[in-house]
PDB file of C-alpha atoms in Angstrom:
ATOM      1  CA  UNK A 603     -10.905  46.262 -63.255  1.00 61.00           C
ATOM      2  CA  UNK A 604     -14.025  46.162 -61.073  1.00 82.00           C
ATOM      3  CA  UNK A 605     -13.960  42.363 -61.067  1.00 85.00           C
ATOM      4  CA  UNK A 606     -10.306  42.344 -59.998  1.00 91.00           C
ATOM      5  CA  UNK A 607     -11.039  44.828 -57.191  1.00 94.00           C
ATOM      6  CA  UNK A 608     -13.937  42.704 -55.956  1.00 95.00           C
ATOM      7  CA  UNK A 609     -11.737  39.609 -55.918  1.00 95.00           C
ATOM      8  CA  UNK A 610      -9.031  41.398 -53.912  1.00 96.00           C
ATOM      9  CA  UNK A 611     -11.614  42.760 -51.477  1.00 97.00           C
ATOM     10  CA  UNK A 612     -13.107  39.289 -51.017  1.00 97.00           C
ATOM     11  CA  UNK A 613      -9.672  37.742 -50.374  1.00 97.00           C
ATOM     12  CA  UNK A 614      -8.664  40.397 -47.848  1.00 97.00           C
ATOM     13  CA  UNK A 615     -11.958  40.217 -45.962  1.00 98.00           C
ATOM     14  CA  UNK A 616     -11.950  36.415 -45.856  1.00 98.00           C
ATOM     15  CA  UNK A 617      -8.356  36.391 -44.564  1.00 98.00           C
ATOM     16  CA  UNK A 618      -9.215  38.951 -41.873  1.00 98.00           C
ATOM     17  CA  UNK A 619     -12.300  36.955 -40.893  1.00 98.00           C
ATOM     18  CA  UNK A 620     -10.397  33.677 -40.523  1.00 98.00           C
ATOM     19  CA  UNK A 621      -7.694  35.427 -38.474  1.00 98.00           C
ATOM     20  CA  UNK A 622     -10.352  36.937 -36.196  1.00 98.00           C
ATOM     21  CA  UNK A 623     -12.071  33.560 -35.787  1.00 98.00           C
ATOM     22  CA  UNK A 624      -8.790  32.030 -34.656  1.00 98.00           C
ATOM     23  CA  UNK A 625      -8.413  34.875 -32.169  1.00 98.00           C
ATOM     24  CA  UNK A 626     -11.920  34.146 -30.898  1.00 98.00           C
ATOM     25  CA  UNK A 627     -10.955  30.499 -30.369  1.00 98.00           C
ATOM     26  CA  UNK A 628      -7.969  31.587 -28.266  1.00 98.00           C
ATOM     27  CA  UNK A 629     -10.189  33.963 -26.258  1.00 98.00           C
ATOM     28  CA  UNK A 630     -12.805  31.295 -25.573  1.00 98.00           C
ATOM     29  CA  UNK A 631     -10.152  28.882 -24.333  1.00 97.00           C
ATOM     30  CA  UNK A 632      -8.649  31.564 -22.088  1.00 97.00           C
ATOM     31  CA  UNK A 633     -12.059  32.067 -20.434  1.00 97.00           C
ATOM     32  CA  UNK A 634     -12.494  28.379 -19.670  1.00 95.00           C
ATOM     33  CA  UNK A 635     -13.628  29.073 -16.087  1.00 94.00           C
ATOM     34  CA  UNK A 636     -16.672  31.114 -17.149  1.00 97.00           C
ATOM     35  CA  UNK A 637     -20.125  29.504 -17.575  1.00 96.00           C
ATOM     36  CA  UNK A 638     -20.803  27.748 -20.870  1.00 96.00           C
ATOM     37  CA  UNK A 639     -23.678  25.451 -21.772  1.00 94.00           C
ATOM     38  CA  UNK A 640     -24.941  23.705 -24.888  1.00 93.00           C
ATOM     39  CA  UNK A 641     -28.533  22.609 -25.432  1.00 88.00           C
ATOM     40  CA  UNK A 642     -27.408  19.206 -26.711  1.00 77.00           C
ATOM     41  CA  UNK A 643     -24.326  17.066 -26.907  1.00 68.00           C
ATOM     42  CA  UNK A 644     -21.455  16.305 -24.617  1.00 68.00           C
ATOM     43  CA  UNK A 645     -17.886  17.525 -24.307  1.00 81.00           C
ATOM     44  CA  UNK A 646     -16.352  20.921 -23.785  1.00 93.00           C
ATOM     45  CA  UNK A 647     -18.923  23.608 -24.654  1.00 95.00           C
ATOM     46  CA  UNK A 648     -16.298  26.238 -25.463  1.00 96.00           C
ATOM     47  CA  UNK A 649     -14.300  23.946 -27.744  1.00 96.00           C
ATOM     48  CA  UNK A 650     -17.494  22.905 -29.542  1.00 95.00           C
ATOM     49  CA  UNK A 651     -18.562  26.540 -29.927  1.00 96.00           C
ATOM     50  CA  UNK A 652     -15.150  27.465 -31.352  1.00 97.00           C
ATOM     51  CA  UNK A 653     -15.361  24.630 -33.880  1.00 96.00           C
ATOM     52  CA  UNK A 654     -18.820  25.770 -35.015  1.00 96.00           C
ATOM     53  CA  UNK A 655     -17.747  29.417 -35.305  1.00 97.00           C
ATOM     54  CA  UNK A 656     -14.694  28.430 -37.387  1.00 97.00           C
ATOM     55  CA  UNK A 657     -16.493  25.973 -39.697  1.00 95.00           C
ATOM     56  CA  UNK A 658     -16.174  28.000 -42.904  1.00 96.00           C
ATOM     57  CA  UNK A 659     -15.646  24.969 -45.166  1.00 94.00           C
ATOM     58  CA  UNK A 660     -17.580  21.768 -45.790  1.00 90.00           C
ATOM     59  CA  UNK A 661     -16.267  18.808 -43.861  1.00 87.00           C
ATOM     60  CA  UNK A 662     -16.096  15.322 -45.335  1.00 81.00           C
ATOM     61  CA  UNK A 663     -19.470  14.260 -43.891  1.00 81.00           C
ATOM     62  CA  UNK A 664     -21.587  17.181 -45.159  1.00 79.00           C
ATOM     63  CA  UNK A 665     -23.862  17.017 -48.174  1.00 76.00           C
ATOM     64  CA  UNK A 666     -24.561  20.008 -50.412  1.00 70.00           C
ATOM     65  CA  UNK A 667     -26.245  22.901 -48.579  1.00 71.00           C
ATOM     66  CA  UNK A 668     -26.160  21.033 -45.250  1.00 81.00           C
ATOM     67  CA  UNK A 669     -25.055  23.227 -42.359  1.00 86.00           C
ATOM     68  CA  UNK A 670     -23.478  22.495 -38.987  1.00 88.00           C
ATOM     69  CA  UNK A 671     -25.646  23.855 -36.194  1.00 86.00           C
ATOM     70  CA  UNK A 672     -25.200  23.858 -32.439  1.00 90.00           C
ATOM     71  CA  UNK A 673     -27.046  26.071 -29.956  1.00 92.00           C
ATOM     72  CA  UNK A 674     -26.110  27.135 -26.464  1.00 93.00           C
ATOM     73  CA  UNK A 675     -25.040  30.085 -24.308  1.00 96.00           C
ATOM     74  CA  UNK A 676     -21.438  31.122 -23.593  1.00 97.00           C
ATOM     75  CA  UNK A 677     -20.369  33.737 -21.035  1.00 98.00           C
ATOM     76  CA  UNK A 678     -17.654  36.097 -22.282  1.00 98.00           C
ATOM     77  CA  UNK A 679     -15.596  39.086 -21.190  1.00 98.00           C
ATOM     78  CA  UNK A 680     -16.063  42.522 -22.823  1.00 98.00           C
ATOM     79  CA  UNK A 681     -13.003  42.043 -25.041  1.00 98.00           C
ATOM     80  CA  UNK A 682     -14.344  38.724 -26.369  1.00 98.00           C
ATOM     81  CA  UNK A 683     -17.767  40.249 -27.000  1.00 98.00           C
ATOM     82  CA  UNK A 684     -16.099  43.115 -28.890  1.00 98.00           C
ATOM     83  CA  UNK A 685     -14.137  40.580 -30.974  1.00 98.00           C
ATOM     84  CA  UNK A 686     -17.367  38.766 -31.847  1.00 98.00           C
ATOM     85  CA  UNK A 687     -18.888  42.096 -32.939  1.00 98.00           C
ATOM     86  CA  UNK A 688     -15.841  42.687 -35.160  1.00 98.00           C
ATOM     87  CA  UNK A 689     -16.296  39.219 -36.671  1.00 98.00           C
ATOM     88  CA  UNK A 690     -19.935  39.996 -37.456  1.00 98.00           C
ATOM     89  CA  UNK A 691     -18.830  43.159 -39.250  1.00 98.00           C
ATOM     90  CA  UNK A 692     -16.366  41.168 -41.368  1.00 98.00           C
ATOM     91  CA  UNK A 693     -19.084  38.628 -42.175  1.00 98.00           C
ATOM     92  CA  UNK A 694     -21.402  41.427 -43.315  1.00 98.00           C
ATOM     93  CA  UNK A 695     -18.644  42.920 -45.490  1.00 98.00           C
ATOM     94  CA  UNK A 696     -17.899  39.523 -47.031  1.00 98.00           C
ATOM     95  CA  UNK A 697     -21.595  38.933 -47.797  1.00 97.00           C
ATOM     96  CA  UNK A 698     -21.873  42.370 -49.424  1.00 97.00           C
ATOM     97  CA  UNK A 699     -18.815  41.660 -51.591  1.00 97.00           C
ATOM     98  CA  UNK A 700     -20.206  38.295 -52.692  1.00 95.00           C
ATOM     99  CA  UNK A 701     -23.506  39.983 -53.593  1.00 94.00           C
ATOM    100  CA  UNK A 702     -21.627  42.352 -55.912  1.00 95.00           C
ATOM    101  CA  UNK A 703     -19.595  39.484 -57.390  1.00 94.00           C
ATOM    102  CA  UNK A 704     -22.790  37.579 -58.169  1.00 91.00           C
ATOM    103  CA  UNK A 705     -23.795  40.388 -60.548  1.00 90.00           C
ATOM    104  CA  UNK A 706     -20.878  39.552 -62.856  1.00 92.00           C
ATOM    105  CA  UNK A 707     -20.467  36.439 -65.020  1.00 90.00           C
ATOM    106  CA  UNK A 708     -17.358  34.824 -66.450  1.00 89.00           C
ATOM    107  CA  UNK A 709     -17.027  32.195 -69.172  1.00 89.00           C
ATOM    108  CA  UNK A 710     -16.236  28.746 -67.785  1.00 86.00           C
ATOM    109  CA  UNK A 711     -12.587  28.019 -68.661  1.00 87.00           C
ATOM    110  CA  UNK A 712     -13.281  24.348 -69.377  1.00 84.00           C
ATOM    111  CA  UNK A 713     -16.873  24.243 -70.732  1.00 80.00           C
ATOM    112  CA  UNK A 714     -17.864  26.031 -73.928  1.00 80.00           C
ATOM    113  CA  UNK A 715     -21.006  28.134 -73.689  1.00 78.00           C
ATOM    114  CA  UNK A 716     -21.224  27.890 -69.907  1.00 79.00           C
ATOM    115  CA  UNK A 717     -20.792  30.859 -67.621  1.00 83.00           C
ATOM    116  CA  UNK A 718     -20.155  31.115 -63.888  1.00 86.00           C
ATOM    117  CA  UNK A 719     -20.835  33.929 -61.485  1.00 90.00           C
ATOM    118  CA  UNK A 720     -17.680  35.850 -60.665  1.00 93.00           C
ATOM    119  CA  UNK A 721     -17.952  34.515 -57.098  1.00 93.00           C
ATOM    120  CA  UNK A 722     -18.089  30.864 -58.214  1.00 91.00           C
ATOM    121  CA  UNK A 723     -15.282  31.395 -60.709  1.00 92.00           C
ATOM    122  CA  UNK A 724     -13.097  33.207 -58.174  1.00 95.00           C
ATOM    123  CA  UNK A 725     -13.628  30.532 -55.538  1.00 93.00           C
ATOM    124  CA  UNK A 726     -12.723  27.628 -57.844  1.00 91.00           C
ATOM    125  CA  UNK A 727     -10.064  29.001 -60.152  1.00 93.00           C
ATOM    126  CA  UNK A 728      -8.445  31.884 -58.242  1.00 94.00           C
ATOM    127  CA  UNK A 729      -8.714  30.983 -54.572  1.00 94.00           C
ATOM    128  CA  UNK A 730      -8.818  27.214 -55.200  1.00 93.00           C
ATOM    129  CA  UNK A 731     -11.258  26.822 -52.296  1.00 93.00           C
ATOM    130  CA  UNK A 732     -14.312  25.079 -53.781  1.00 88.00           C
ATOM    131  CA  UNK A 733     -15.243  23.692 -50.351  1.00 91.00           C
ATOM    132  CA  UNK A 734     -15.856  27.125 -48.810  1.00 94.00           C
ATOM    133  CA  UNK A 735     -19.327  26.924 -47.233  1.00 94.00           C
ATOM    134  CA  UNK A 736     -20.638  30.445 -47.643  1.00 94.00           C
ATOM    135  CA  UNK A 737     -23.873  29.908 -45.704  1.00 92.00           C
ATOM    136  CA  UNK A 738     -21.844  28.870 -42.660  1.00 95.00           C
ATOM    137  CA  UNK A 739     -19.253  31.563 -43.258  1.00 97.00           C
ATOM    138  CA  UNK A 740     -21.744  34.451 -43.307  1.00 96.00           C
ATOM    139  CA  UNK A 741     -23.766  33.377 -40.234  1.00 96.00           C
ATOM    140  CA  UNK A 742     -23.522  36.056 -37.575  1.00 97.00           C
ATOM    141  CA  UNK A 743     -22.807  35.274 -33.931  1.00 98.00           C
ATOM    142  CA  UNK A 744     -25.632  36.402 -31.660  1.00 98.00           C
ATOM    143  CA  UNK A 745     -23.996  38.758 -29.139  1.00 98.00           C
ATOM    144  CA  UNK A 746     -26.202  39.735 -26.184  1.00 98.00           C
ATOM    145  CA  UNK A 747     -24.262  42.736 -24.924  1.00 96.00           C
ATOM    146  CA  UNK A 748     -27.176  45.182 -24.815  1.00 96.00           C
ATOM    147  CA  UNK A 749     -26.815  45.159 -21.028  1.00 97.00           C
ATOM    148  CA  UNK A 750     -23.695  44.593 -18.848  1.00 96.00           C
ATOM    149  CA  UNK A 751     -25.237  41.505 -17.261  1.00 97.00           C
ATOM    150  CA  UNK A 752     -26.600  38.226 -18.650  1.00 97.00           C
ATOM    151  CA  UNK A 753     -30.225  37.519 -19.527  1.00 97.00           C
ATOM    152  CA  UNK A 754     -32.315  35.810 -16.868  1.00 96.00           C
ATOM    153  CA  UNK A 755     -33.669  33.155 -19.204  1.00 96.00           C
ATOM    154  CA  UNK A 756     -32.990  31.827 -22.705  1.00 95.00           C
ATOM    155  CA  UNK A 757     -35.698  29.539 -24.053  1.00 93.00           C
ATOM    156  CA  UNK A 758     -34.810  27.614 -27.209  1.00 90.00           C
ATOM    157  CA  UNK A 759     -37.659  26.365 -29.391  1.00 87.00           C
ATOM    158  CA  UNK A 760     -37.754  24.679 -32.783  1.00 81.00           C
ATOM    159  CA  UNK A 761     -39.642  26.836 -35.287  1.00 74.00           C
ATOM    160  CA  UNK A 762     -41.894  25.019 -37.744  1.00 61.00           C
ATOM    161  CA  UNK A 763     -40.694  24.490 -41.292  1.00 55.00           C
ATOM    162  CA  UNK A 764     -42.225  26.707 -43.924  1.00 60.00           C
ATOM    163  CA  UNK A 765     -41.539  27.921 -47.414  1.00 67.00           C
ATOM    164  CA  UNK A 766     -41.024  31.300 -49.020  1.00 74.00           C
ATOM    165  CA  UNK A 767     -42.260  32.236 -52.492  1.00 83.00           C
ATOM    166  CA  UNK A 768     -40.470  34.873 -54.560  1.00 86.00           C
ATOM    167  CA  UNK A 769     -42.240  36.330 -57.586  1.00 89.00           C
ATOM    168  CA  UNK A 770     -40.069  36.473 -60.723  1.00 90.00           C
ATOM    169  CA  UNK A 771     -40.637  38.139 -64.074  1.00 91.00           C
ATOM    170  CA  UNK A 772     -40.536  36.204 -67.359  1.00 92.00           C
ATOM    171  CA  UNK A 773     -37.112  37.701 -68.113  1.00 89.00           C
ATOM    172  CA  UNK A 774     -35.731  36.823 -64.678  1.00 87.00           C
ATOM    173  CA  UNK A 775     -36.807  33.192 -65.112  1.00 90.00           C
ATOM    174  CA  UNK A 776     -35.312  33.108 -68.605  1.00 89.00           C
ATOM    175  CA  UNK A 777     -32.002  34.510 -67.340  1.00 85.00           C
ATOM    176  CA  UNK A 778     -31.817  31.891 -64.579  1.00 83.00           C
ATOM    177  CA  UNK A 779     -32.582  28.982 -66.890  1.00 86.00           C
ATOM    178  CA  UNK A 780     -30.316  30.019 -69.752  1.00 82.00           C
ATOM    179  CA  UNK A 781     -27.236  29.584 -67.560  1.00 70.00           C
ATOM    180  CA  UNK A 782     -27.892  25.830 -67.506  1.00 67.00           C
ATOM    181  CA  UNK A 783     -29.561  25.467 -70.884  1.00 64.00           C
ATOM    182  CA  UNK A 784     -27.528  22.351 -71.711  1.00 65.00           C
ATOM    183  CA  UNK A 785     -29.480  20.277 -69.151  1.00 72.00           C
ATOM    184  CA  UNK A 786     -32.375  18.482 -70.938  1.00 79.00           C
ATOM    185  CA  UNK A 787     -34.981  19.388 -68.306  1.00 81.00           C
ATOM    186  CA  UNK A 788     -33.906  23.037 -68.358  1.00 83.00           C
ATOM    187  CA  UNK A 789     -33.938  23.132 -72.171  1.00 84.00           C
ATOM    188  CA  UNK A 790     -37.480  21.764 -72.107  1.00 89.00           C
ATOM    189  CA  UNK A 791     -38.520  24.388 -69.559  1.00 90.00           C
ATOM    190  CA  UNK A 792     -37.038  27.102 -71.799  1.00 90.00           C
ATOM    191  CA  UNK A 793     -39.167  25.858 -74.698  1.00 90.00           C
ATOM    192  CA  UNK A 794     -42.298  26.035 -72.533  1.00 93.00           C
ATOM    193  CA  UNK A 795     -41.300  29.466 -71.247  1.00 92.00           C
ATOM    194  CA  UNK A 796     -40.895  30.747 -74.827  1.00 92.00           C
ATOM    195  CA  UNK A 797     -44.543  29.895 -75.505  1.00 94.00           C
ATOM    196  CA  UNK A 798     -45.822  31.890 -72.528  1.00 94.00           C
ATOM    197  CA  UNK A 799     -46.695  35.628 -72.412  1.00 92.00           C
ATOM    198  CA  UNK A 800     -43.721  37.889 -71.737  1.00 91.00           C
ATOM    199  CA  UNK A 801     -45.657  39.760 -69.038  1.00 91.00           C
ATOM    200  CA  UNK A 802     -46.471  36.650 -66.978  1.00 92.00           C
ATOM    201  CA  UNK A 803     -44.870  36.349 -63.557  1.00 92.00           C
ATOM    202  CA  UNK A 804     -43.750  33.120 -61.898  1.00 92.00           C
ATOM    203  CA  UNK A 805     -43.214  31.687 -58.417  1.00 91.00           C
ATOM    204  CA  UNK A 806     -39.787  30.660 -57.150  1.00 88.00           C
ATOM    205  CA  UNK A 807     -40.348  28.340 -54.178  1.00 85.00           C
ATOM    206  CA  UNK A 808     -37.708  28.215 -51.451  1.00 75.00           C
ATOM    207  CA  UNK A 809     -38.011  25.890 -48.474  1.00 66.00           C
ATOM    208  CA  UNK A 810     -37.153  27.469 -45.150  1.00 62.00           C
ATOM    209  CA  UNK A 811     -35.562  24.709 -43.124  1.00 62.00           C
ATOM    210  CA  UNK A 812     -36.632  24.148 -39.506  1.00 68.00           C
ATOM    211  CA  UNK A 813     -34.577  26.337 -37.218  1.00 79.00           C
ATOM    212  CA  UNK A 814     -34.119  27.191 -33.574  1.00 88.00           C
ATOM    213  CA  UNK A 815     -35.358  30.456 -32.120  1.00 90.00           C
ATOM    214  CA  UNK A 816     -34.138  31.902 -28.844  1.00 93.00           C
ATOM    215  CA  UNK A 817     -36.688  33.628 -26.612  1.00 94.00           C
ATOM    216  CA  UNK A 818     -34.525  35.827 -24.366  1.00 97.00           C
ATOM    217  CA  UNK A 819     -35.572  37.737 -21.246  1.00 97.00           C
ATOM    218  CA  UNK A 820     -33.635  40.185 -19.070  1.00 97.00           C
ATOM    219  CA  UNK A 821     -34.821  41.144 -15.590  1.00 95.00           C
ATOM    220  CA  UNK A 822     -33.506  44.581 -14.616  1.00 96.00           C
ATOM    221  CA  UNK A 823     -32.815  46.065 -11.178  1.00 94.00           C
ATOM    222  CA  UNK A 824     -36.214  47.809 -11.160  1.00 95.00           C
ATOM    223  CA  UNK A 825     -37.845  44.402 -11.892  1.00 93.00           C
ATOM    224  CA  UNK A 826     -38.847  45.456 -15.401  1.00 95.00           C
ATOM    225  CA  UNK A 827     -38.394  42.839 -18.113  1.00 95.00           C
ATOM    226  CA  UNK A 828     -37.008  43.169 -21.631  1.00 97.00           C
ATOM    227  CA  UNK A 829     -37.711  40.403 -24.119  1.00 96.00           C
ATOM    228  CA  UNK A 830     -36.051  39.557 -27.420  1.00 96.00           C
ATOM    229  CA  UNK A 831     -36.532  36.770 -29.961  1.00 95.00           C
ATOM    230  CA  UNK A 832     -33.775  35.812 -32.396  1.00 94.00           C
ATOM    231  CA  UNK A 833     -33.022  32.939 -34.737  1.00 91.00           C
ATOM    232  CA  UNK A 834     -29.901  31.023 -33.696  1.00 93.00           C
ATOM    233  CA  UNK A 835     -27.734  28.343 -35.287  1.00 92.00           C
ATOM    234  CA  UNK A 836     -24.567  28.792 -33.214  1.00 95.00           C
ATOM    235  CA  UNK A 837     -23.916  29.297 -29.485  1.00 96.00           C
ATOM    236  CA  UNK A 838     -24.733  32.854 -28.459  1.00 97.00           C
ATOM    237  CA  UNK A 839     -22.439  35.026 -26.332  1.00 98.00           C
ATOM    238  CA  UNK A 840     -23.464  37.082 -23.309  1.00 98.00           C
ATOM    239  CA  UNK A 841     -21.553  39.268 -20.786  1.00 98.00           C
ATOM    240  CA  UNK A 842     -20.188  37.469 -17.770  1.00 98.00           C
ATOM    241  CA  UNK A 843     -21.186  38.620 -14.295  1.00 97.00           C
ATOM    242  CA  UNK A 844     -19.974  36.718 -11.269  1.00 96.00           C
ATOM    243  CA  UNK A 845     -22.669  34.524  -9.750  1.00 93.00           C
ATOM    244  CA  UNK A 846     -25.173  35.046 -12.580  1.00 95.00           C
ATOM    245  CA  UNK A 847     -25.951  32.972 -15.629  1.00 94.00           C
ATOM    246  CA  UNK A 848     -29.117  32.514 -17.684  1.00 96.00           C
ATOM    247  CA  UNK A 849     -31.458  29.567 -17.285  1.00 94.00           C
ATOM    248  CA  UNK A 850     -31.182  27.714 -20.610  1.00 93.00           C
ATOM    249  CA  UNK A 851     -34.210  25.647 -21.623  1.00 89.00           C
ATOM    250  CA  UNK A 852     -35.071  23.573 -24.704  1.00 78.00           C
ATOM    251  CA  UNK A 853     -35.007  23.181 -27.557  1.00 62.00           C
ATOM    252  CA  UNK A 854     -37.861  20.927 -28.568  1.00 57.00           C
ATOM    253  CA  UNK A 855     -36.158  19.292 -31.512  1.00 46.00           C
ATOM    254  CA  UNK A 856     -37.680  17.681 -34.564  1.00 46.00           C
ATOM    255  CA  UNK A 857     -39.498  19.133 -37.543  1.00 45.00           C
ATOM    256  CA  UNK A 858     -43.228  19.450 -37.202  1.00 44.00           C
ATOM    257  CA  UNK A 859     -45.506  17.926 -39.820  1.00 44.00           C
ATOM    258  CA  UNK A 860     -46.361  20.363 -42.567  1.00 46.00           C
ATOM    259  CA  UNK A 861     -50.069  21.023 -42.991  1.00 43.00           C
ATOM    260  CA  UNK A 862     -51.174  21.583 -46.576  1.00 49.00           C
ATOM    261  CA  UNK A 863     -52.040  25.226 -47.180  1.00 50.00           C
ATOM    262  CA  UNK A 864     -55.681  26.060 -47.803  1.00 47.00           C
ATOM    263  CA  UNK A 865     -54.845  28.971 -50.137  1.00 55.00           C
ATOM    264  CA  UNK A 866     -52.662  27.209 -52.725  1.00 74.00           C
ATOM    265  CA  UNK A 867     -51.792  29.682 -55.489  1.00 86.00           C
ATOM    266  CA  UNK A 868     -49.264  27.803 -57.631  1.00 89.00           C
ATOM    267  CA  UNK A 869     -49.601  24.829 -59.959  1.00 89.00           C
ATOM    268  CA  UNK A 870     -48.700  21.425 -58.557  1.00 87.00           C
ATOM    269  CA  UNK A 871     -46.251  20.592 -61.373  1.00 89.00           C
ATOM    270  CA  UNK A 872     -43.219  22.900 -61.669  1.00 89.00           C
ATOM    271  CA  UNK A 873     -42.208  24.688 -64.828  1.00 89.00           C
ATOM    272  CA  UNK A 874     -38.638  23.677 -63.959  1.00 86.00           C
ATOM    273  CA  UNK A 875     -38.149  21.295 -61.014  1.00 83.00           C
ATOM    274  CA  UNK A 876     -34.384  21.843 -60.631  1.00 77.00           C
ATOM    275  CA  UNK A 877     -34.895  25.591 -60.193  1.00 81.00           C
ATOM    276  CA  UNK A 878     -38.116  25.288 -58.132  1.00 85.00           C
ATOM    277  CA  UNK A 879     -40.007  27.577 -60.538  1.00 91.00           C
ATOM    278  CA  UNK A 880     -43.789  27.289 -60.886  1.00 91.00           C
ATOM    279  CA  UNK A 881     -46.596  29.021 -62.740  1.00 91.00           C
ATOM    280  CA  UNK A 882     -49.303  30.643 -60.666  1.00 90.00           C
ATOM    281  CA  UNK A 883     -52.787  29.161 -61.009  1.00 90.00           C
ATOM    282  CA  UNK A 884     -54.818  30.959 -63.725  1.00 89.00           C
ATOM    283  CA  UNK A 885     -57.066  32.717 -61.222  1.00 87.00           C
ATOM    284  CA  UNK A 886     -54.043  34.344 -59.536  1.00 86.00           C
ATOM    285  CA  UNK A 887     -51.919  35.286 -62.554  1.00 88.00           C
ATOM    286  CA  UNK A 888     -53.377  38.722 -63.240  1.00 86.00           C
ATOM    287  CA  UNK A 889     -53.423  39.561 -59.542  1.00 84.00           C
ATOM    288  CA  UNK A 890     -49.759  38.630 -59.128  1.00 82.00           C
ATOM    289  CA  UNK A 891     -48.791  40.471 -62.298  1.00 79.00           C
ATOM    290  CA  UNK A 892     -50.464  43.707 -61.119  1.00 76.00           C
ATOM    291  CA  UNK A 893     -48.871  43.390 -57.696  1.00 76.00           C
ATOM    292  CA  UNK A 894     -45.446  42.806 -59.264  1.00 70.00           C
ATOM    293  CA  UNK A 895     -45.832  45.822 -61.565  1.00 69.00           C
ATOM    294  CA  UNK A 896     -46.869  47.987 -58.634  1.00 62.00           C
ATOM    295  CA  UNK A 897     -43.734  47.107 -56.677  1.00 59.00           C
ATOM    296  CA  UNK A 898     -41.344  48.106 -59.456  1.00 49.00           C
TER     297      UNK A 898
END
C-alpha cells in the first residue's frame, strides 16, 4: 500500500512540475522585452533558459549522468518569480518522494534474483519513462527575489573539481554490492569483503564535477552591500526594475588541474571499482571506525 501511495504521489508531483515548467516557458516568452543575458552561447536567452528549465529527460546526445548546463541572468516580473518559487517547491517534493521510494526494493520482472529500487522499477515499468533525467529534474532555479530590485553585479566563476568521501559500514557496503552480485567484479569484491572484519569501515569516493558559482552583490539605497554566493547550473532569475540590470561577468571556464592530496587516507586500488569503494589505509582504519561509531 505504501509503495502504491508513493508511486501515485510521484506521478502527481511530476505532472504538476511539468505543467508549471510549461507555464514558466509561456511567462518567459511574454516578458521578451525585459533584460536577459547568458554567459555563453548565442540565440535568444529566454528561449534557451526555458529549454534548460524544461529539460527533464535525456536528449539523444547525452551520455549517462551528463547534464545540460547553461548560466546567465534573466529579469522577471513578480508573478514569474513566484511561479519559479512554486516550481522549486515541486522539485523538492519530488526529490523527497524519490528518497522514500529508494528505501523500497522490487524484484526485477525479467531477471531472476535481481532487484530494483521502487523508483527505478516505477520509472521503467509503470511510468514507462526510462529517459527521465532526475538530476536535471530536481535542480532548483536560483531566484534572487530577496530584494525588489536586481543585484548590482553577478560574477560567475568556475569552481575547481574535487571529490567527496563518504564513510560506509561493512554492512552498508555488503548491501550495495549484493544488488549486483551477478557481475564478476562485484562477486569478487564480495568474496574479499567476506574475509574482512565486520566492524571495518570503508570509503565511498564520489567525484564532484567542476561547477559554476555565482558571486552576487546588491548595493542598497544607503550604499550598504549584501553579498551572496550560490552554485548555479541554470540561468538565475531576478526582479525587473526599469533602467537597472546586473553587470554579468565570467565565467572562467575549464576544469583546473587536480593536485594530488598530501593527506591520502585510502588505498590506491579499490575494493570494488564499479562502486568506487575503497579500504582506508591501515593507519587510518581505527581512527575512521571510532569516528563512525561516534556519529551513530
